[in-house]
Short mmCIF file of C-alpha atoms in Angstrom, two decimals:
data_model
loop_
_atom_site.label_atom_id
_atom_site.label_comp_id
_atom_site.label_asym_id
_atom_site.label_seq_id
_atom_site.Cartn_x
_atom_site.Cartn_y
_atom_site.Cartn_z
CA MET A 29 11.79 73.71 24.13
CA ASN A 30 12.74 71.51 21.27
CA VAL A 31 9.75 69.25 20.55
CA ARG A 32 11.84 66.87 18.46
CA ARG A 33 13.78 65.78 21.50
CA LEU A 34 10.61 64.23 22.97
CA ILE A 35 10.48 61.58 20.24
CA PRO A 36 12.79 58.77 21.27
CA THR A 37 15.56 58.25 18.74
CA THR A 38 14.75 54.53 18.54
CA ALA A 39 11.28 55.39 17.20
CA VAL A 40 12.84 57.53 14.49
CA ALA A 41 15.27 54.79 13.62
CA GLY A 42 12.38 52.32 13.56
CA ALA A 43 10.37 54.55 11.28
CA VAL A 44 13.33 54.93 8.94
CA VAL A 45 13.81 51.16 8.84
CA LEU A 46 10.10 50.67 8.15
CA GLY A 47 10.28 53.22 5.40
CA LEU A 48 13.27 51.48 3.88
CA THR A 49 11.61 48.07 4.05
CA ALA A 50 8.52 49.47 2.41
CA LEU A 51 10.71 51.01 -0.28
CA SER A 52 12.70 47.84 -0.86
CA ALA A 53 9.50 45.78 -0.98
CA CYS A 54 8.18 48.10 -3.67
CA SER A 55 11.40 48.10 -5.61
CA THR A 56 11.68 44.30 -5.67
CA SER A 57 8.17 43.83 -7.00
CA ASP A 58 8.74 46.63 -9.49
CA ALA A 59 11.93 44.94 -10.58
CA ALA A 60 9.99 41.77 -11.28
CA ASP A 61 7.56 43.82 -13.33
CA GLY A 62 10.36 45.57 -15.16
CA GLY A 63 9.54 48.75 -13.28
CA ASN A 64 6.37 49.41 -15.25
CA GLY A 65 3.95 47.11 -13.47
CA ASP A 66 2.27 46.03 -16.70
CA LYS A 67 3.94 42.66 -17.22
CA LEU A 68 1.73 39.61 -17.11
CA LYS A 69 2.56 37.61 -13.96
CA VAL A 70 2.98 34.03 -15.15
CA THR A 71 3.47 30.99 -12.92
CA ALA A 72 4.87 27.88 -14.62
CA SER A 73 4.81 24.50 -12.89
CA PHE A 74 8.24 23.24 -14.03
CA TYR A 75 10.92 23.79 -16.66
CA PRO A 76 9.19 22.65 -19.90
CA MET A 77 6.28 25.00 -19.09
CA GLN A 78 8.64 27.81 -18.00
CA PHE A 79 10.55 27.56 -21.31
CA LEU A 80 7.32 27.97 -23.31
CA ALA A 81 6.09 30.88 -21.18
CA GLU A 82 9.43 32.72 -21.43
CA ARG A 83 9.95 32.16 -25.15
CA ILE A 84 6.37 32.99 -26.15
CA GLY A 85 5.77 35.72 -23.56
CA GLY A 86 9.09 37.43 -24.22
CA GLU A 87 9.39 40.89 -22.68
CA HIS A 88 5.70 41.11 -21.80
CA VAL A 89 5.72 38.46 -19.06
CA ALA A 90 7.41 37.91 -15.70
CA VAL A 91 7.70 34.13 -15.30
CA THR A 92 8.11 32.29 -11.99
CA SER A 93 8.68 28.52 -11.94
CA LEU A 94 7.37 26.51 -8.97
CA THR A 95 10.12 23.91 -9.42
CA LYS A 96 13.65 25.12 -8.66
CA PRO A 97 16.50 23.91 -10.89
CA GLY A 98 17.79 20.54 -9.69
CA VAL A 99 14.57 19.48 -7.95
CA GLU A 100 12.93 16.31 -9.31
CA PRO A 101 9.51 17.72 -10.35
CA HIS A 102 7.66 14.54 -9.36
CA ASP A 103 8.84 15.06 -5.75
CA LEU A 104 7.82 18.72 -5.47
CA GLU A 105 6.14 19.92 -2.28
CA LEU A 106 4.89 23.52 -2.34
CA THR A 107 5.54 26.09 0.40
CA PRO A 108 2.62 28.24 1.65
CA ARG A 109 4.33 31.18 -0.05
CA GLN A 110 4.37 29.38 -3.40
CA ILE A 111 0.70 28.46 -3.01
CA GLY A 112 -0.01 32.16 -2.34
CA SER A 113 1.99 33.21 -5.40
CA ILE A 114 -0.14 30.96 -7.62
CA SER A 115 -3.28 32.82 -6.48
CA GLU A 116 -1.67 36.17 -7.31
CA SER A 117 -0.77 35.14 -10.87
CA ASP A 118 -2.41 36.53 -13.98
CA TYR A 119 -1.76 33.30 -15.88
CA VAL A 120 -0.78 29.77 -14.81
CA LEU A 121 0.74 27.16 -17.13
CA TYR A 122 1.09 23.59 -15.89
CA LEU A 123 0.92 19.96 -17.01
CA LYS A 124 -1.62 17.89 -15.15
CA GLY A 125 -0.50 14.47 -13.95
CA ILE A 126 3.18 15.26 -13.34
CA GLN A 127 2.99 17.06 -9.98
CA PRO A 128 -0.03 16.21 -7.79
CA ALA A 129 0.83 19.01 -5.28
CA VAL A 130 0.71 21.59 -8.10
CA ASP A 131 -2.52 20.18 -9.56
CA ASP A 132 -4.24 20.57 -6.16
CA ALA A 133 -2.92 24.08 -5.50
CA ILE A 134 -3.97 25.31 -8.95
CA LYS A 135 -7.45 23.86 -8.53
CA GLN A 136 -7.87 25.89 -5.33
CA SER A 137 -6.19 29.09 -6.60
CA GLY A 138 -9.18 30.54 -8.45
CA VAL A 139 -6.92 31.98 -11.20
CA LYS A 140 -8.98 32.65 -14.32
CA ASN A 141 -6.28 32.09 -16.95
CA THR A 142 -5.14 28.58 -16.07
CA VAL A 143 -3.84 26.40 -18.88
CA ASP A 144 -3.20 22.65 -18.63
CA ALA A 145 -0.72 21.79 -21.41
CA ALA A 146 -2.10 18.24 -21.50
CA THR A 147 -5.31 19.61 -23.04
CA LEU A 148 -3.40 21.20 -25.93
CA THR A 149 -2.31 17.90 -27.52
CA THR A 150 -3.31 14.24 -27.32
CA LEU A 151 -1.96 12.10 -24.49
CA GLU A 152 -1.37 8.38 -24.91
CA ASN A 153 -0.74 5.37 -22.71
CA HIS A 154 2.82 4.12 -22.82
CA GLY A 155 4.12 1.13 -20.97
CA SER A 156 7.82 0.79 -20.29
CA GLU A 157 8.07 -0.95 -23.63
CA VAL A 158 6.96 1.33 -26.42
CA SER A 159 6.99 0.32 -30.04
CA GLY A 160 7.49 3.11 -32.49
CA HIS A 161 5.85 3.73 -35.82
CA ASP A 162 7.46 1.96 -38.71
CA HIS A 163 9.21 4.26 -41.12
CA GLY A 164 6.66 3.64 -43.86
CA HIS A 165 4.34 6.15 -42.19
CA GLU A 166 3.64 9.11 -44.36
CA GLU A 167 4.27 12.67 -43.11
CA GLU A 168 0.48 13.18 -42.95
CA ALA A 169 0.22 10.49 -40.31
CA HIS A 170 2.71 12.46 -38.24
CA GLU A 171 0.69 15.60 -38.70
CA ASP A 172 -2.74 14.28 -37.97
CA GLU A 173 -2.02 13.20 -34.36
CA ALA A 174 -4.98 10.81 -34.37
CA HIS A 175 -2.79 7.88 -33.32
CA GLU A 176 -5.59 5.38 -32.97
CA GLU A 177 -3.14 2.55 -32.35
CA HIS A 178 -2.01 2.89 -28.74
CA ALA A 179 1.31 1.24 -28.12
CA GLU A 180 0.99 -1.95 -26.10
CA GLY A 181 2.50 -1.45 -22.68
CA ASP A 182 3.38 -3.91 -19.96
CA GLY A 183 1.47 -2.24 -17.16
CA HIS A 184 4.20 0.25 -16.17
CA ASN A 185 1.93 3.20 -16.78
CA HIS A 186 3.15 6.67 -16.06
CA GLY A 187 1.12 9.46 -14.55
CA GLU A 188 -2.58 9.67 -13.84
CA GLU A 189 -5.65 9.94 -16.03
CA GLY A 190 -5.90 6.19 -16.47
CA GLY A 191 -2.19 5.76 -17.12
CA ALA A 192 -1.78 8.52 -19.71
CA ASP A 193 1.88 9.42 -20.17
CA PRO A 194 2.46 13.13 -19.44
CA HIS A 195 5.96 13.45 -21.02
CA ILE A 196 4.67 15.22 -24.15
CA TRP A 197 7.46 17.81 -24.24
CA LEU A 198 10.03 15.18 -25.27
CA ASP A 199 8.35 14.92 -28.68
CA PRO A 200 9.11 18.17 -30.56
CA VAL A 201 5.94 17.80 -32.66
CA LYS A 202 3.66 17.50 -29.62
CA TYR A 203 5.59 20.27 -27.86
CA ALA A 204 5.02 22.52 -30.88
CA GLU A 205 1.28 21.80 -30.66
CA VAL A 206 1.37 22.81 -27.00
CA ALA A 207 3.36 25.96 -27.92
CA LYS A 208 0.65 26.97 -30.40
CA GLY A 209 -2.04 26.51 -27.74
CA VAL A 210 -0.04 28.50 -25.17
CA GLY A 211 0.45 31.30 -27.71
CA LYS A 212 -3.30 31.51 -28.38
CA SER A 213 -4.15 31.49 -24.68
CA LEU A 214 -1.62 34.29 -23.97
CA GLU A 215 -3.15 36.35 -26.79
CA LYS A 216 -6.55 35.97 -25.07
CA ALA A 217 -5.19 36.68 -21.58
CA ASP A 218 -3.28 39.79 -22.70
CA PRO A 219 -4.79 41.08 -25.98
CA ASP A 220 -2.66 44.26 -25.92
CA HIS A 221 0.43 42.20 -26.76
CA ALA A 222 -1.25 39.59 -28.96
CA ALA A 223 0.88 40.43 -32.02
CA ALA A 224 4.12 39.83 -30.08
CA TYR A 225 2.87 36.50 -28.69
CA LYS A 226 1.87 35.39 -32.17
CA LYS A 227 5.27 36.29 -33.62
CA ASN A 228 7.17 34.60 -30.76
CA THR A 229 5.04 31.45 -31.09
CA GLU A 230 5.75 31.22 -34.81
CA ALA A 231 9.50 31.61 -34.20
CA LEU A 232 9.52 28.89 -31.53
CA VAL A 233 7.39 26.50 -33.60
CA GLY A 234 9.89 27.03 -36.43
CA GLU A 235 12.75 25.97 -34.14
CA LEU A 236 10.82 22.92 -32.95
CA ASP A 237 10.10 21.94 -36.57
CA LYS A 238 13.84 22.12 -37.28
CA LEU A 239 14.54 19.98 -34.21
CA ASN A 240 11.98 17.41 -35.39
CA THR A 241 13.67 17.26 -38.82
CA ALA A 242 17.08 16.79 -37.17
CA TYR A 243 15.71 13.83 -35.16
CA GLU A 244 13.97 12.31 -38.20
CA THR A 245 17.05 12.41 -40.38
CA GLY A 246 19.50 11.65 -37.55
CA LEU A 247 17.69 8.49 -36.42
CA LYS A 248 16.53 7.18 -39.80
CA ASN A 249 19.32 4.62 -40.28
CA THR A 250 20.54 3.02 -37.06
CA ALA A 251 22.03 -0.37 -36.19
CA THR A 252 19.37 -0.92 -33.52
CA LYS A 253 16.04 0.71 -32.69
CA THR A 254 16.04 -0.18 -28.96
CA PHE A 255 17.31 1.95 -26.10
CA ILE A 256 17.23 1.19 -22.37
CA THR A 257 16.47 3.86 -19.80
CA THR A 258 16.07 4.11 -16.02
CA HIS A 259 13.13 6.52 -16.37
CA SER A 260 10.36 5.64 -18.83
CA ALA A 261 9.97 9.23 -19.99
CA PHE A 262 10.71 8.76 -23.68
CA GLY A 263 7.58 7.00 -24.93
CA TYR A 264 6.44 9.82 -27.20
CA LEU A 265 9.93 10.37 -28.55
CA ALA A 266 10.31 6.62 -29.25
CA GLU A 267 6.95 6.49 -31.00
CA ARG A 268 7.64 9.59 -33.09
CA TYR A 269 10.95 8.30 -34.47
CA GLY A 270 10.26 4.58 -34.77
CA LEU A 271 12.27 3.51 -31.72
CA THR A 272 11.55 1.19 -28.78
CA GLN A 273 12.05 2.39 -25.21
CA GLN A 274 12.82 -0.28 -22.63
CA GLY A 275 12.31 1.20 -19.16
CA ILE A 276 14.15 -0.55 -16.35
CA ALA A 277 11.81 0.35 -13.53
CA GLY A 278 8.87 2.11 -15.11
CA ILE A 279 7.75 5.35 -13.62
CA ASP A 280 9.93 6.03 -10.61
CA PRO A 281 13.43 7.08 -11.69
CA GLU A 282 14.84 6.07 -8.28
CA ALA A 283 13.12 2.64 -8.07
CA GLU A 284 15.28 -0.46 -7.91
CA PRO A 285 14.44 -2.94 -10.68
CA SER A 286 13.61 -6.53 -9.74
CA PRO A 287 16.18 -9.26 -10.52
CA ALA A 288 13.64 -10.66 -13.01
CA ARG A 289 13.46 -7.31 -14.83
CA ILE A 290 17.28 -7.08 -14.94
CA GLN A 291 17.40 -10.55 -16.51
CA GLU A 292 14.71 -9.51 -18.99
CA ILE A 293 16.64 -6.35 -19.95
CA HIS A 294 19.78 -8.47 -20.41
CA THR A 295 17.91 -10.77 -22.82
CA ILE A 296 16.37 -7.83 -24.71
CA ALA A 297 19.75 -6.08 -24.99
CA GLU A 298 21.34 -9.18 -26.53
CA LYS A 299 18.44 -9.82 -28.90
CA GLU A 300 18.01 -6.17 -30.00
CA LYS A 301 21.76 -5.37 -29.96
CA ALA A 302 21.19 -2.49 -27.52
CA THR A 303 24.49 -0.98 -26.36
CA THR A 304 23.64 1.59 -23.69
CA VAL A 305 21.71 2.06 -20.46
CA PHE A 306 20.63 5.70 -20.15
CA PHE A 307 20.21 7.49 -16.84
CA GLU A 308 19.01 11.05 -16.28
CA THR A 309 20.60 14.17 -14.83
CA LEU A 310 18.27 14.75 -11.84
CA ALA A 311 18.20 11.19 -10.46
CA SER A 312 20.84 8.78 -9.18
CA ASP A 313 22.81 6.79 -11.78
CA ARG A 314 23.23 3.83 -9.38
CA THR A 315 20.60 1.64 -11.08
CA ALA A 316 22.03 2.28 -14.56
CA LYS A 317 25.58 1.53 -13.41
CA THR A 318 24.54 -1.71 -11.66
CA LEU A 319 22.61 -2.87 -14.70
CA ALA A 320 25.40 -1.91 -17.10
CA LYS A 321 27.91 -3.88 -15.01
CA ASP A 322 25.59 -6.92 -14.84
CA THR A 323 24.89 -6.89 -18.58
CA GLY A 324 28.12 -5.56 -20.06
CA LEU A 325 26.42 -2.46 -21.46
CA LYS A 326 27.67 1.14 -21.56
CA THR A 327 25.99 3.99 -19.65
CA GLY A 328 24.98 7.37 -21.04
CA VAL A 329 22.82 10.38 -20.22
CA LEU A 330 19.43 10.93 -21.80
CA ASP A 331 17.90 13.99 -20.22
CA PRO A 332 14.11 14.01 -19.68
CA LEU A 333 14.40 17.81 -19.49
CA GLU A 334 12.44 18.23 -16.29
CA GLY A 335 14.86 20.93 -15.15
CA ILE A 336 18.04 22.68 -16.30
CA THR A 337 21.06 22.58 -13.97
CA LYS A 338 24.83 23.03 -14.30
CA LYS A 339 24.99 19.32 -15.17
CA SER A 340 22.63 19.73 -18.13
CA GLN A 341 24.15 19.17 -21.57
CA GLY A 342 22.94 22.55 -22.81
CA ALA A 343 21.55 25.89 -21.65
CA ASP A 344 17.94 25.40 -22.68
CA TYR A 345 15.36 22.97 -24.08
CA ILE A 346 16.60 23.12 -27.69
CA GLU A 347 20.28 22.59 -26.77
CA VAL A 348 19.58 19.68 -24.40
CA MET A 349 17.33 18.01 -27.00
CA GLU A 350 20.21 18.32 -29.49
CA SER A 351 22.52 16.65 -26.93
CA ASN A 352 19.92 13.89 -26.45
CA LEU A 353 19.89 13.33 -30.22
CA THR A 354 23.68 12.97 -30.27
CA ALA A 355 23.53 10.50 -27.35
CA LEU A 356 20.82 8.44 -29.09
CA GLN A 357 22.69 8.41 -32.41
CA LYS A 358 25.80 7.09 -30.65
CA ALA A 359 23.89 4.45 -28.63
CA LEU A 360 21.78 3.26 -31.56
CA GLY A 361 24.67 3.20 -34.03
CA ALA A 362 23.41 5.86 -36.45
CA LYS A 363 24.82 5.39 -39.93
#
């Protein structure tokens, strides 16, 4: 008697399916590890952190971002699966104060190599009006990041930590400082590939230095120093290059400004000869368009680089920052 006939065919089919699922589960995780299982599993909170992890980690890391392209990072809610994936990471890179849901999940994850980018540079308080440095500042002042003189704000503080502004990545000099810190922490987390991380960090810092020089020279001589934006994300950038950011509605890019604030912006625009109201790629442009119509100003895009999508004016951080420079030069009347 044939023993095999006693096993129902469905059971065999089931076993085959199980086997296949097990195989495909293995192959997908191997694919993420490049098939060799020795890549450092890195979780990044959102695009500016993902960019650093990918550029500095290079071929030795497998980077997952918690914020999908096109999602406003401030609005992010994490799925149980994402929370689980944080715990399974070898290294987590995030920026405290931007995404409360992420801050909480990371605190509870117990991951040893957790790096808060905000600790790698100095954060400042920026209101929605931010005065820049005057151009008499020596290069050394740029380098020594002491910045005792906090810009006077008007109460529209962004982020937590007593109103510290978390948008450090929009200043290439601060972002380069963060890059150096990330490089060092990756060297510690994965000493076998320390030389590669060091080399990649130096290359990226070189690119950011070039970007900083392009901004310095490109914005040195402009007809006006004031720009108007729906999202007060550009405080550090304004301060670095001697500009003044006028935020329409402070911290929430979707918030409707009060009629009083619209009147105020109108007055400022006339006095400072501002030409353009900037909106961002991930939020609605309704506020900017309304304001532009009410005040006779143009609209333009200034991207706070919280995510890269098909609408982005460039494929990565460097390219979008170059597009932002072009937009600012046009709006400010660069000579």
